């Protein structure tokens, strides 16, 4: 049995969303890792820097989670619809 597999535009969008979500997570994780000291705590230069950076990174993590979930859902729905 031969399965015909064609890449649709929805699959491309889903892959881009997945890649973007994972990329954002790696970026934020790398930034957090580079701020850590010997004790494992993150070191900031000022209080407001800590507040703004933490808020911005939190928003980025929410955006990345939404991108990963929506990309996965798009991919699953498209694969399900293409085999009907």
PDB file of N, CA, C and O in Angstrom:
ATOM      1  N   UNK A   1       0.833  -1.154   0.000  1.00  0.00           N
ATOM      2  CA  UNK A   1       0.000   0.000   0.000  1.00  0.00           C
ATOM      3  C   UNK A   1       0.895   1.241   0.000  1.00  0.00           C
ATOM      4  O   UNK A   1       1.821   1.368   0.789  1.00  0.00           O
ATOM      5  N   UNK A   2       0.620   2.156  -0.872  1.00  0.00           N
ATOM      6  CA  UNK A   2       1.397   3.385  -0.991  1.00  0.00           C
ATOM      7  C   UNK A   2       0.566   4.536  -0.441  1.00  0.00           C
ATOM      8  O   UNK A   2      -0.571   4.735  -0.834  1.00  0.00           O
ATOM      9  N   UNK A   3       1.153   5.258   0.486  1.00  0.00           N
ATOM     10  CA  UNK A   3       0.474   6.422   1.042  1.00  0.00           C
ATOM     11  C   UNK A   3       0.968   7.668   0.327  1.00  0.00           C
ATOM     12  O   UNK A   3       2.166   7.923   0.264  1.00  0.00           O
ATOM     13  N   UNK A   4       0.033   8.408  -0.229  1.00  0.00           N
ATOM     14  CA  UNK A   4       0.394   9.665  -0.872  1.00  0.00           C
ATOM     15  C   UNK A   4       0.486  10.739   0.207  1.00  0.00           C
ATOM     16  O   UNK A   4      -0.440  10.939   0.976  1.00  0.00           O
ATOM     17  N   UNK A   5       1.618  11.399   0.268  1.00  0.00           N
ATOM     18  CA  UNK A   5       1.828  12.421   1.295  1.00  0.00           C
ATOM     19  C   UNK A   5       2.241  13.707   0.610  1.00  0.00           C
ATOM     20  O   UNK A   5       3.275  13.768  -0.052  1.00  0.00           O
ATOM     21  N   UNK A   6       1.413  14.710   0.736  1.00  0.00           N
ATOM     22  CA  UNK A   6       1.744  16.006   0.153  1.00  0.00           C
ATOM     23  C   UNK A   6       1.748  17.061   1.242  1.00  0.00           C
ATOM     24  O   UNK A   6       0.950  17.019   2.173  1.00  0.00           O
ATOM     25  N   UNK A   7       2.654  17.965   1.123  1.00  0.00           N
ATOM     26  CA  UNK A   7       2.772  19.025   2.114  1.00  0.00           C
ATOM     27  C   UNK A   7       1.855  20.169   1.701  1.00  0.00           C
ATOM     28  O   UNK A   7       1.964  20.708   0.604  1.00  0.00           O
ATOM     29  N   UNK A   8       0.953  20.529   2.598  1.00  0.00           N
ATOM     30  CA  UNK A   8       0.025  21.620   2.320  1.00  0.00           C
ATOM     31  C   UNK A   8       0.512  22.891   3.016  1.00  0.00           C
ATOM     32  O   UNK A   8       1.430  22.862   3.831  1.00  0.00           O
ATOM     33  N   UNK A   9      -0.138  23.994   2.695  1.00  0.00           N
ATOM     34  CA  UNK A   9       0.248  25.264   3.309  1.00  0.00           C
ATOM     35  C   UNK A   9      -0.042  25.264   4.806  1.00  0.00           C
ATOM     36  O   UNK A   9       0.678  25.887   5.580  1.00  0.00           O
ATOM     37  N   UNK A  10      -1.080  24.546   5.231  1.00  0.00           N
ATOM     38  CA  UNK A  10      -1.395  24.463   6.657  1.00  0.00           C
ATOM     39  C   UNK A  10      -0.275  23.738   7.394  1.00  0.00           C
ATOM     40  O   UNK A  10       0.093  24.111   8.509  1.00  0.00           O
ATOM     41  N   UNK A  11       0.294  22.709   6.781  1.00  0.00           N
ATOM     42  CA  UNK A  11       1.415  21.999   7.399  1.00  0.00           C
ATOM     43  C   UNK A  11       2.635  22.907   7.527  1.00  0.00           C
ATOM     44  O   UNK A  11       3.368  22.832   8.512  1.00  0.00           O
ATOM     45  N   UNK A  12       2.841  23.749   6.538  1.00  0.00           N
ATOM     46  CA  UNK A  12       3.959  24.689   6.598  1.00  0.00           C
ATOM     47  C   UNK A  12       3.745  25.686   7.729  1.00  0.00           C
ATOM     48  O   UNK A  12       4.658  25.961   8.518  1.00  0.00           O
ATOM     49  N   UNK A  13       2.528  26.224   7.846  1.00  0.00           N
ATOM     50  CA  UNK A  13       2.219  27.152   8.934  1.00  0.00           C
ATOM     51  C   UNK A  13       2.386  26.473  10.290  1.00  0.00           C
ATOM     52  O   UNK A  13       2.896  27.073  11.232  1.00  0.00           O
ATOM     53  N   UNK A  14       1.932  25.240  10.391  1.00  0.00           N
ATOM     54  CA  UNK A  14       2.051  24.499  11.648  1.00  0.00           C
ATOM     55  C   UNK A  14       3.516  24.292  12.010  1.00  0.00           C
ATOM     56  O   UNK A  14       3.908  24.455  13.174  1.00  0.00           O
ATOM     57  N   UNK A  15       4.327  23.945  11.036  1.00  0.00           N
ATOM     58  CA  UNK A  15       5.752  23.735  11.280  1.00  0.00           C
ATOM     59  C   UNK A  15       6.439  25.032  11.683  1.00  0.00           C
ATOM     60  O   UNK A  15       7.289  25.046  12.578  1.00  0.00           O
ATOM     61  N   UNK A  16       6.055  26.135  11.045  1.00  0.00           N
ATOM     62  CA  UNK A  16       6.626  27.439  11.396  1.00  0.00           C
ATOM     63  C   UNK A  16       6.234  27.813  12.823  1.00  0.00           C
ATOM     64  O   UNK A  16       7.062  28.294  13.603  1.00  0.00           O
ATOM     65  N   UNK A  17       4.973  27.591  13.189  1.00  0.00           N
ATOM     66  CA  UNK A  17       4.529  27.879  14.554  1.00  0.00           C
ATOM     67  C   UNK A  17       5.272  27.029  15.579  1.00  0.00           C
ATOM     68  O   UNK A  17       5.689  27.529  16.627  1.00  0.00           O
ATOM     69  N   UNK A  18       5.431  25.757  15.281  1.00  0.00           N
ATOM     70  CA  UNK A  18       6.176  24.878  16.188  1.00  0.00           C
ATOM     71  C   UNK A  18       7.621  25.334  16.325  1.00  0.00           C
ATOM     72  O   UNK A  18       8.166  25.402  17.432  1.00  0.00           O
ATOM     73  N   UNK A  19       8.254  25.625  15.225  1.00  0.00           N
ATOM     74  CA  UNK A  19       9.644  26.079  15.253  1.00  0.00           C
ATOM     75  C   UNK A  19       9.801  27.402  15.976  1.00  0.00           C
ATOM     76  O   UNK A  19      10.743  27.598  16.755  1.00  0.00           O
ATOM     77  N   UNK A  20       8.865  28.317  15.754  1.00  0.00           N
ATOM     78  CA  UNK A  20       8.900  29.606  16.431  1.00  0.00           C
ATOM     79  C   UNK A  20       8.721  29.444  17.938  1.00  0.00           C
ATOM     80  O   UNK A  20       9.452  30.042  18.729  1.00  0.00           O
ATOM     81  N   UNK A  21       7.778  28.609  18.334  1.00  0.00           N
ATOM     82  CA  UNK A  21       7.541  28.378  19.756  1.00  0.00           C
ATOM     83  C   UNK A  21       8.737  27.755  20.445  1.00  0.00           C
ATOM     84  O   UNK A  21       9.151  28.193  21.531  1.00  0.00           O
ATOM     85  N   UNK A  22       9.323  26.752  19.835  1.00  0.00           N
ATOM     86  CA  UNK A  22      10.504  26.099  20.424  1.00  0.00           C
ATOM     87  C   UNK A  22      11.692  27.055  20.420  1.00  0.00           C
ATOM     88  O   UNK A  22      12.461  27.114  21.389  1.00  0.00           O
ATOM     89  N   UNK A  23      11.838  27.837  19.353  1.00  0.00           N
ATOM     90  CA  UNK A  23      12.932  28.808  19.283  1.00  0.00           C
ATOM     91  C   UNK A  23      12.844  29.867  20.363  1.00  0.00           C
ATOM     92  O   UNK A  23      13.856  30.238  20.978  1.00  0.00           O
ATOM     93  N   UNK A  24      11.639  30.366  20.621  1.00  0.00           N
ATOM     94  CA  UNK A  24      11.451  31.357  21.677  1.00  0.00           C
ATOM     95  C   UNK A  24      11.790  30.746  23.028  1.00  0.00           C
ATOM     96  O   UNK A  24      12.440  31.370  23.870  1.00  0.00           O
ATOM     97  N   UNK A  25      11.365  29.502  23.254  1.00  0.00           N
ATOM     98  CA  UNK A  25      11.669  28.844  24.531  1.00  0.00           C
ATOM     99  C   UNK A  25      13.176  28.677  24.726  1.00  0.00           C
ATOM    100  O   UNK A  25      13.690  28.890  25.826  1.00  0.00           O
ATOM    101  N   UNK A  26      13.891  28.298  23.667  1.00  0.00           N
ATOM    102  CA  UNK A  26      15.340  28.167  23.777  1.00  0.00           C
ATOM    103  C   UNK A  26      15.997  29.521  24.028  1.00  0.00           C
ATOM    104  O   UNK A  26      16.933  29.627  24.816  1.00  0.00           O
ATOM    105  N   UNK A  27      15.504  30.576  23.359  1.00  0.00           N
ATOM    106  CA  UNK A  27      16.063  31.908  23.536  1.00  0.00           C
ATOM    107  C   UNK A  27      15.903  32.381  24.980  1.00  0.00           C
ATOM    108  O   UNK A  27      16.856  32.861  25.599  1.00  0.00           O
ATOM    109  N   UNK A  28      14.699  32.252  25.523  1.00  0.00           N
ATOM    110  CA  UNK A  28      14.440  32.690  26.897  1.00  0.00           C
ATOM    111  C   UNK A  28      15.243  31.842  27.884  1.00  0.00           C
ATOM    112  O   UNK A  28      15.831  32.366  28.841  1.00  0.00           O
ATOM    113  N   UNK A  29      15.301  30.547  27.651  1.00  0.00           N
ATOM    114  CA  UNK A  29      16.073  29.678  28.533  1.00  0.00           C
ATOM    115  C   UNK A  29      17.549  30.018  28.526  1.00  0.00           C
ATOM    116  O   UNK A  29      18.214  29.996  29.572  1.00  0.00           O
ATOM    117  N   UNK A  30      18.064  30.356  27.358  1.00  0.00           N
ATOM    118  CA  UNK A  30      19.478  30.734  27.250  1.00  0.00           C
ATOM    119  C   UNK A  30      19.744  32.042  27.984  1.00  0.00           C
ATOM    120  O   UNK A  30      20.755  32.178  28.685  1.00  0.00           O
ATOM    121  N   UNK A  31      18.847  33.010  27.838  1.00  0.00           N
ATOM    122  CA  UNK A  31      18.996  34.280  28.539  1.00  0.00           C
ATOM    123  C   UNK A  31      18.974  34.063  30.052  1.00  0.00           C
ATOM    124  O   UNK A  31      19.759  34.658  30.784  1.00  0.00           O
ATOM    125  N   UNK A  32      18.059  33.231  30.524  1.00  0.00           N
ATOM    126  CA  UNK A  32      17.967  32.954  31.956  1.00  0.00           C
ATOM    127  C   UNK A  32      19.219  32.229  32.452  1.00  0.00           C
ATOM    128  O   UNK A  32      19.710  32.493  33.543  1.00  0.00           O
ATOM    129  N   UNK A  33      19.718  31.306  31.650  1.00  0.00           N
ATOM    130  CA  UNK A  33      20.928  30.568  32.029  1.00  0.00           C
ATOM    131  C   UNK A  33      22.127  31.501  32.138  1.00  0.00           C
ATOM    132  O   UNK A  33      22.941  31.382  33.053  1.00  0.00           O
ATOM    133  N   UNK A  34      22.239  32.437  31.200  1.00  0.00           N
ATOM    134  CA  UNK A  34      23.381  33.346  31.206  1.00  0.00           C
ATOM    135  C   UNK A  34      23.335  34.348  32.355  1.00  0.00           C
ATOM    136  O   UNK A  34      24.365  34.933  32.697  1.00  0.00           O
ATOM    137  N   UNK A  35      22.173  34.567  32.963  1.00  0.00           N
ATOM    138  CA  UNK A  35      22.065  35.474  34.101  1.00  0.00           C
ATOM    139  C   UNK A  35      22.319  34.776  35.434  1.00  0.00           C
ATOM    140  O   UNK A  35      22.392  35.418  36.464  1.00  0.00           O
ATOM    141  N   UNK A  36      22.446  33.486  35.441  1.00  0.00           N
ATOM    142  CA  UNK A  36      22.602  32.766  36.699  1.00  0.00           C
ATOM    143  C   UNK A  36      24.038  32.860  37.203  1.00  0.00           C
ATOM    144  O   UNK A  36      24.995  32.800  36.450  1.00  0.00           O
ATOM    145  N   UNK A  37      24.138  32.953  38.531  1.00  0.00           N
ATOM    146  CA  UNK A  37      25.446  32.994  39.189  1.00  0.00           C
ATOM    147  C   UNK A  37      25.791  31.628  39.750  1.00  0.00           C
ATOM    148  O   UNK A  37      25.171  30.610  39.423  1.00  0.00           O
ATOM    149  N   UNK A  38      26.775  31.604  40.614  1.00  0.00           N
ATOM    150  CA  UNK A  38      27.234  30.348  41.191  1.00  0.00           C
ATOM    151  C   UNK A  38      26.167  29.678  42.049  1.00  0.00           C
ATOM    152  O   UNK A  38      26.069  28.476  42.107  1.00  0.00           O
ATOM    153  N   UNK A  39      25.368  30.455  42.746  1.00  0.00           N
ATOM    154  CA  UNK A  39      24.339  29.900  43.616  1.00  0.00           C
ATOM    155  C   UNK A  39      23.078  29.480  42.887  1.00  0.00           C
ATOM    156  O   UNK A  39      22.185  28.890  43.472  1.00  0.00           O
ATOM    157  N   UNK A  40      22.960  29.801  41.612  1.00  0.00           N
ATOM    158  CA  UNK A  40      21.793  29.430  40.831  1.00  0.00           C
ATOM    159  C   UNK A  40      20.744  30.522  40.733  1.00  0.00           C
ATOM    160  O   UNK A  40      19.756  30.371  40.035  1.00  0.00           O
ATOM    161  N   UNK A  41      20.965  31.643  41.423  1.00  0.00           N
ATOM    162  CA  UNK A  41      20.018  32.753  41.369  1.00  0.00           C
ATOM    163  C   UNK A  41      20.339  33.643  40.173  1.00  0.00           C
ATOM    164  O   UNK A  41      21.493  33.768  39.755  1.00  0.00           O
ATOM    165  N   UNK A  42      19.309  34.257  39.621  1.00  0.00           N
ATOM    166  CA  UNK A  42      19.507  35.179  38.511  1.00  0.00           C
ATOM    167  C   UNK A  42      19.941  36.528  39.066  1.00  0.00           C
ATOM    168  O   UNK A  42      19.406  37.004  40.056  1.00  0.00           O
ATOM    169  N   UNK A  43      20.909  37.149  38.408  1.00  0.00           N
ATOM    170  CA  UNK A  43      21.452  38.419  38.864  1.00  0.00           C
ATOM    171  C   UNK A  43      21.078  39.520  37.877  1.00  0.00           C
ATOM    172  O   UNK A  43      21.353  39.413  36.688  1.00  0.00           O
ATOM    173  N   UNK A  44      20.468  40.571  38.411  1.00  0.00           N
ATOM    174  CA  UNK A  44      20.069  41.728  37.610  1.00  0.00           C
ATOM    175  C   UNK A  44      20.835  42.950  38.098  1.00  0.00           C
ATOM    176  O   UNK A  44      21.286  43.012  39.238  1.00  0.00           O
ATOM    177  N   UNK A  45      20.927  43.958  37.240  1.00  0.00           N
ATOM    178  CA  UNK A  45      21.652  45.168  37.618  1.00  0.00           C
ATOM    179  C   UNK A  45      20.808  46.109  38.472  1.00  0.00           C
ATOM    180  O   UNK A  45      21.351  46.899  39.239  1.00  0.00           O
ATOM    181  N   UNK A  46      19.481  46.049  38.320  1.00  0.00           N
ATOM    182  CA  UNK A  46      18.594  46.929  39.079  1.00  0.00           C
ATOM    183  C   UNK A  46      17.243  46.243  39.270  1.00  0.00           C
ATOM    184  O   UNK A  46      16.905  45.281  38.578  1.00  0.00           O
ATOM    185  N   UNK A  47      16.475  46.769  40.193  1.00  0.00           N
ATOM    186  CA  UNK A  47      15.155  46.210  40.500  1.00  0.00           C
ATOM    187  C   UNK A  47      14.232  46.288  39.285  1.00  0.00           C
ATOM    188  O   UNK A  47      13.575  45.312  38.934  1.00  0.00           O
ATOM    189  N   UNK A  48      14.180  47.457  38.657  1.00  0.00           N
ATOM    190  CA  UNK A  48      13.269  47.613  37.513  1.00  0.00           C
ATOM    191  C   UNK A  48      13.706  46.751  36.334  1.00  0.00           C
ATOM    192  O   UNK A  48      12.878  46.293  35.547  1.00  0.00           O
ATOM    193  N   UNK A  49      14.973  46.540  36.199  1.00  0.00           N
ATOM    194  CA  UNK A  49      15.469  45.638  35.165  1.00  0.00           C
ATOM    195  C   UNK A  49      14.958  44.226  35.406  1.00  0.00           C
ATOM    196  O   UNK A  49      14.546  43.527  34.469  1.00  0.00           O
ATOM    197  N   UNK A  50      14.946  43.808  36.659  1.00  0.00           N
ATOM    198  CA  UNK A  50      14.441  42.475  37.002  1.00  0.00           C
ATOM    199  C   UNK A  50      12.946  42.374  36.721  1.00  0.00           C
ATOM    200  O   UNK A  50      12.478  41.376  36.163  1.00  0.00           O
ATOM    201  N   UNK A  51      12.195  43.408  37.095  1.00  0.00           N
ATOM    202  CA  UNK A  51      10.745  43.395  36.882  1.00  0.00           C
ATOM    203  C   UNK A  51      10.414  43.368  35.393  1.00  0.00           C
ATOM    204  O   UNK A  51       9.604  42.541  34.933  1.00  0.00           O
ATOM    205  N   UNK A  52      11.023  44.248  34.620  1.00  0.00           N
ATOM    206  CA  UNK A  52      10.722  44.329  33.183  1.00  0.00           C
ATOM    207  C   UNK A  52      11.176  43.072  32.442  1.00  0.00           C
ATOM    208  O   UNK A  52      10.447  42.553  31.587  1.00  0.00           O
ATOM    209  N   UNK A  53      12.353  42.582  32.776  1.00  0.00           N
ATOM    210  CA  UNK A  53      12.870  41.389  32.115  1.00  0.00           C
ATOM    211  C   UNK A  53      12.011  40.168  32.430  1.00  0.00           C
ATOM    212  O   UNK A  53      11.672  39.394  31.532  1.00  0.00           O
ATOM    213  N   UNK A  54      11.642  40.006  33.683  1.00  0.00           N
ATOM    214  CA  UNK A  54      10.807  38.864  34.073  1.00  0.00           C
ATOM    215  C   UNK A  54       9.441  38.917  33.408  1.00  0.00           C
ATOM    216  O   UNK A  54       8.923  37.899  32.947  1.00  0.00           O
ATOM    217  N   UNK A  55       8.855  40.112  33.356  1.00  0.00           N
ATOM    218  CA  UNK A  55       7.548  40.273  32.713  1.00  0.00           C
ATOM    219  C   UNK A  55       7.633  39.975  31.222  1.00  0.00           C
ATOM    220  O   UNK A  55       6.797  39.248  30.667  1.00  0.00           O
ATOM    221  N   UNK A  56       8.639  40.537  30.571  1.00  0.00           N
ATOM    222  CA  UNK A  56       8.809  40.323  29.133  1.00  0.00           C
ATOM    223  C   UNK A  56       9.052  38.847  28.815  1.00  0.00           C
ATOM    224  O   UNK A  56       8.464  38.304  27.874  1.00  0.00           O
ATOM    225  N   UNK A  57       9.880  38.194  29.608  1.00  0.00           N
ATOM    226  CA  UNK A  57      10.144  36.775  29.379  1.00  0.00           C
ATOM    227  C   UNK A  57       8.912  35.931  29.670  1.00  0.00           C
ATOM    228  O   UNK A  57       8.669  34.934  28.992  1.00  0.00           O
ATOM    229  N   UNK A  58       8.117  36.312  30.654  1.00  0.00           N
ATOM    230  CA  UNK A  58       6.875  35.597  30.931  1.00  0.00           C
ATOM    231  C   UNK A  58       5.898  35.691  29.775  1.00  0.00           C
ATOM    232  O   UNK A  58       5.264  34.703  29.393  1.00  0.00           O
ATOM    233  N   UNK A  59       5.781  36.879  29.194  1.00  0.00           N
ATOM    234  CA  UNK A  59       4.906  37.066  28.033  1.00  0.00           C
ATOM    235  C   UNK A  59       5.420  36.239  26.855  1.00  0.00           C
ATOM    236  O   UNK A  59       4.638  35.607  26.138  1.00  0.00           O
ATOM    237  N   UNK A  60       6.732  36.239  26.644  1.00  0.00           N
ATOM    238  CA  UNK A  60       7.302  35.427  25.565  1.00  0.00           C
ATOM    239  C   UNK A  60       7.042  33.944  25.767  1.00  0.00           C
ATOM    240  O   UNK A  60       6.769  33.214  24.807  1.00  0.00           O
ATOM    241  N   UNK A  61       7.119  33.476  27.010  1.00  0.00           N
ATOM    242  CA  UNK A  61       6.859  32.061  27.282  1.00  0.00           C
ATOM    243  C   UNK A  61       5.391  31.711  27.026  1.00  0.00           C
ATOM    244  O   UNK A  61       5.087  30.620  26.527  1.00  0.00           O
ATOM    245  N   UNK A  62       4.475  32.614  27.331  1.00  0.00           N
ATOM    246  CA  UNK A  62       3.056  32.385  27.035  1.00  0.00           C
ATOM    247  C   UNK A  62       2.835  32.345  25.532  1.00  0.00           C
ATOM    248  O   UNK A  62       2.127  31.468  25.016  1.00  0.00           O
ATOM    249  N   UNK A  63       3.457  33.271  24.803  1.00  0.00           N
ATOM    250  CA  UNK A  63       3.337  33.290  23.343  1.00  0.00           C
ATOM    251  C   UNK A  63       3.903  32.011  22.743  1.00  0.00           C
ATOM    252  O   UNK A  63       3.312  31.420  21.829  1.00  0.00           O
ATOM    253  N   UNK A  64       5.039  31.555  23.262  1.00  0.00           N
ATOM    254  CA  UNK A  64       5.643  30.331  22.723  1.00  0.00           C
ATOM    255  C   UNK A  64       4.764  29.114  23.013  1.00  0.00           C
ATOM    256  O   UNK A  64       4.639  28.225  22.167  1.00  0.00           O
ATOM    257  N   UNK A  65       4.153  29.077  24.194  1.00  0.00           N
ATOM    258  CA  UNK A  65       3.264  27.957  24.517  1.00  0.00           C
ATOM    259  C   UNK A  65       2.059  27.950  23.581  1.00  0.00           C
ATOM    260  O   UNK A  65       1.653  26.893  23.083  1.00  0.00           O
ATOM    261  N   UNK A  66       1.490  29.118  23.324  1.00  0.00           N
ATOM    262  CA  UNK A  66       0.355  29.205  22.390  1.00  0.00           C
ATOM    263  C   UNK A  66       0.768  28.800  20.976  1.00  0.00           C
ATOM    264  O   UNK A  66       0.006  28.134  20.262  1.00  0.00           O
ATOM    265  N   UNK A  67       1.959  29.203  20.560  1.00  0.00           N
ATOM    266  CA  UNK A  67       2.439  28.840  19.226  1.00  0.00           C
ATOM    267  C   UNK A  67       2.650  27.332  19.111  1.00  0.00           C
ATOM    268  O   UNK A  67       2.282  26.722  18.098  1.00  0.00           O
ATOM    269  N   UNK A  68       3.208  26.716  20.140  1.00  0.00           N
ATOM    270  CA  UNK A  68       3.441  25.269  20.104  1.00  0.00           C
ATOM    271  C   UNK A  68       2.117  24.513  20.090  1.00  0.00           C
ATOM    272  O   UNK A  68       1.928  23.583  19.302  1.00  0.00           O
ATOM    273  N   UNK A  69       1.180  24.919  20.932  1.00  0.00           N
ATOM    274  CA  UNK A  69      -0.115  24.236  20.987  1.00  0.00           C
ATOM    275  C   UNK A  69      -0.884  24.421  19.690  1.00  0.00           C
ATOM    276  O   UNK A  69      -1.434  23.461  19.131  1.00  0.00           O
ATOM    277  N   UNK A  70      -0.926  25.639  19.165  1.00  0.00           N
ATOM    278  CA  UNK A  70      -1.676  25.865  17.930  1.00  0.00           C
ATOM    279  C   UNK A  70      -1.007  25.176  16.741  1.00  0.00           C
ATOM    280  O   UNK A  70      -1.697  24.640  15.865  1.00  0.00           O
ATOM    281  N   UNK A  71       0.312  25.166  16.700  1.00  0.00           N
ATOM    282  CA  UNK A  71       1.003  24.457  15.624  1.00  0.00           C
ATOM    283  C   UNK A  71       0.752  22.966  15.674  1.00  0.00           C
ATOM    284  O   UNK A  71       0.527  22.320  14.644  1.00  0.00           O
ATOM    285  N   UNK A  72       0.761  22.405  16.870  1.00  0.00           N
ATOM    286  CA  UNK A  72       0.475  20.972  17.024  1.00  0.00           C
ATOM    287  C   UNK A  72      -0.957  20.657  16.622  1.00  0.00           C
ATOM    288  O   UNK A  72      -1.206  19.672  15.910  1.00  0.00           O
ATOM    289  N   UNK A  73      -1.901  21.484  17.063  1.00  0.00           N
ATOM    290  CA  UNK A  73      -3.302  21.258  16.687  1.00  0.00           C
ATOM    291  C   UNK A  73      -3.510  21.375  15.182  1.00  0.00           C
ATOM    292  O   UNK A  73      -4.226  20.563  14.587  1.00  0.00           O
ATOM    293  N   UNK A  74      -2.897  22.380  14.571  1.00  0.00           N
ATOM    294  CA  UNK A  74      -3.012  22.526  13.116  1.00  0.00           C
ATOM    295  C   UNK A  74      -2.458  21.304  12.394  1.00  0.00           C
ATOM    296  O   UNK A  74      -3.060  20.809  11.436  1.00  0.00           O
ATOM    297  N   UNK A  75      -1.329  20.826  12.840  1.00  0.00           N
ATOM    298  CA  UNK A  75      -0.701  19.671  12.204  1.00  0.00           C
ATOM    299  C   UNK A  75      -1.548  18.419  12.369  1.00  0.00           C
ATOM    300  O   UNK A  75      -1.766  17.674  11.409  1.00  0.00           O
ATOM    301  N   UNK A  76      -2.066  18.191  13.574  1.00  0.00           N
ATOM    302  CA  UNK A  76      -2.892  17.005  13.818  1.00  0.00           C
ATOM    303  C   UNK A  76      -4.189  17.079  13.014  1.00  0.00           C
ATOM    304  O   UNK A  76      -4.595  16.093  12.395  1.00  0.00           O
ATOM    305  N   UNK A  77      -4.831  18.228  13.010  1.00  0.00           N
ATOM    306  CA  UNK A  77      -6.087  18.365  12.264  1.00  0.00           C
ATOM    307  C   UNK A  77      -5.849  18.192  10.771  1.00  0.00           C
ATOM    308  O   UNK A  77      -6.616  17.537  10.079  1.00  0.00           O
ATOM    309  N   UNK A  78      -4.778  18.773  10.268  1.00  0.00           N
ATOM    310  CA  UNK A  78      -4.486  18.647   8.833  1.00  0.00           C
ATOM    311  C   UNK A  78      -4.157  17.205   8.449  1.00  0.00           C
ATOM    312  O   UNK A  78      -4.597  16.715   7.422  1.00  0.00           O
ATOM    313  N   UNK A  79      -3.386  16.528   9.289  1.00  0.00           N
ATOM    314  CA  UNK A  79      -3.072  15.127   8.991  1.00  0.00           C
ATOM    315  C   UNK A  79      -4.332  14.257   9.083  1.00  0.00           C
ATOM    316  O   UNK A  79      -4.510  13.344   8.279  1.00  0.00           O
ATOM    317  N   UNK A  80      -5.194  14.552  10.042  1.00  0.00           N
ATOM    318  CA  UNK A  80      -6.446  13.810  10.174  1.00  0.00           C
ATOM    319  C   UNK A  80      -7.343  14.057   8.967  1.00  0.00           C
ATOM    320  O   UNK A  80      -7.940  13.115   8.422  1.00  0.00           O
ATOM    321  N   UNK A  81      -7.456  15.293   8.522  1.00  0.00           N
ATOM    322  CA  UNK A  81      -8.322  15.623   7.391  1.00  0.00           C
ATOM    323  C   UNK A  81      -7.775  15.103   6.065  1.00  0.00           C
ATOM    324  O   UNK A  81      -8.535  14.803   5.150  1.00  0.00           O
ATOM    325  N   UNK A  82      -6.462  15.010   5.935  1.00  0.00           N
ATOM    326  CA  UNK A  82      -5.893  14.563   4.669  1.00  0.00           C
ATOM    327  C   UNK A  82      -6.025  13.064   4.459  1.00  0.00           C
ATOM    328  O   UNK A  82      -5.925  12.585   3.341  1.00  0.00           O
ATOM    329  N   UNK A  83      -6.274  12.314   5.529  1.00  0.00           N
ATOM    330  CA  UNK A  83      -6.394  10.868   5.385  1.00  0.00           C
ATOM    331  C   UNK A  83      -7.844  10.389   5.377  1.00  0.00           C
ATOM    332  O   UNK A  83      -8.094   9.204   5.480  1.00  0.00           O
ATOM    333  N   UNK A  84      -8.788  11.294   5.287  1.00  0.00           N
ATOM    334  CA  UNK A  84     -10.194  10.884   5.227  1.00  0.00           C
ATOM    335  C   UNK A  84     -10.659  10.670   3.828  1.00  0.00           C
ATOM    336  O   UNK A  84     -10.310  10.986   2.856  1.00  0.00           O
TER     337      UNK A  84
END
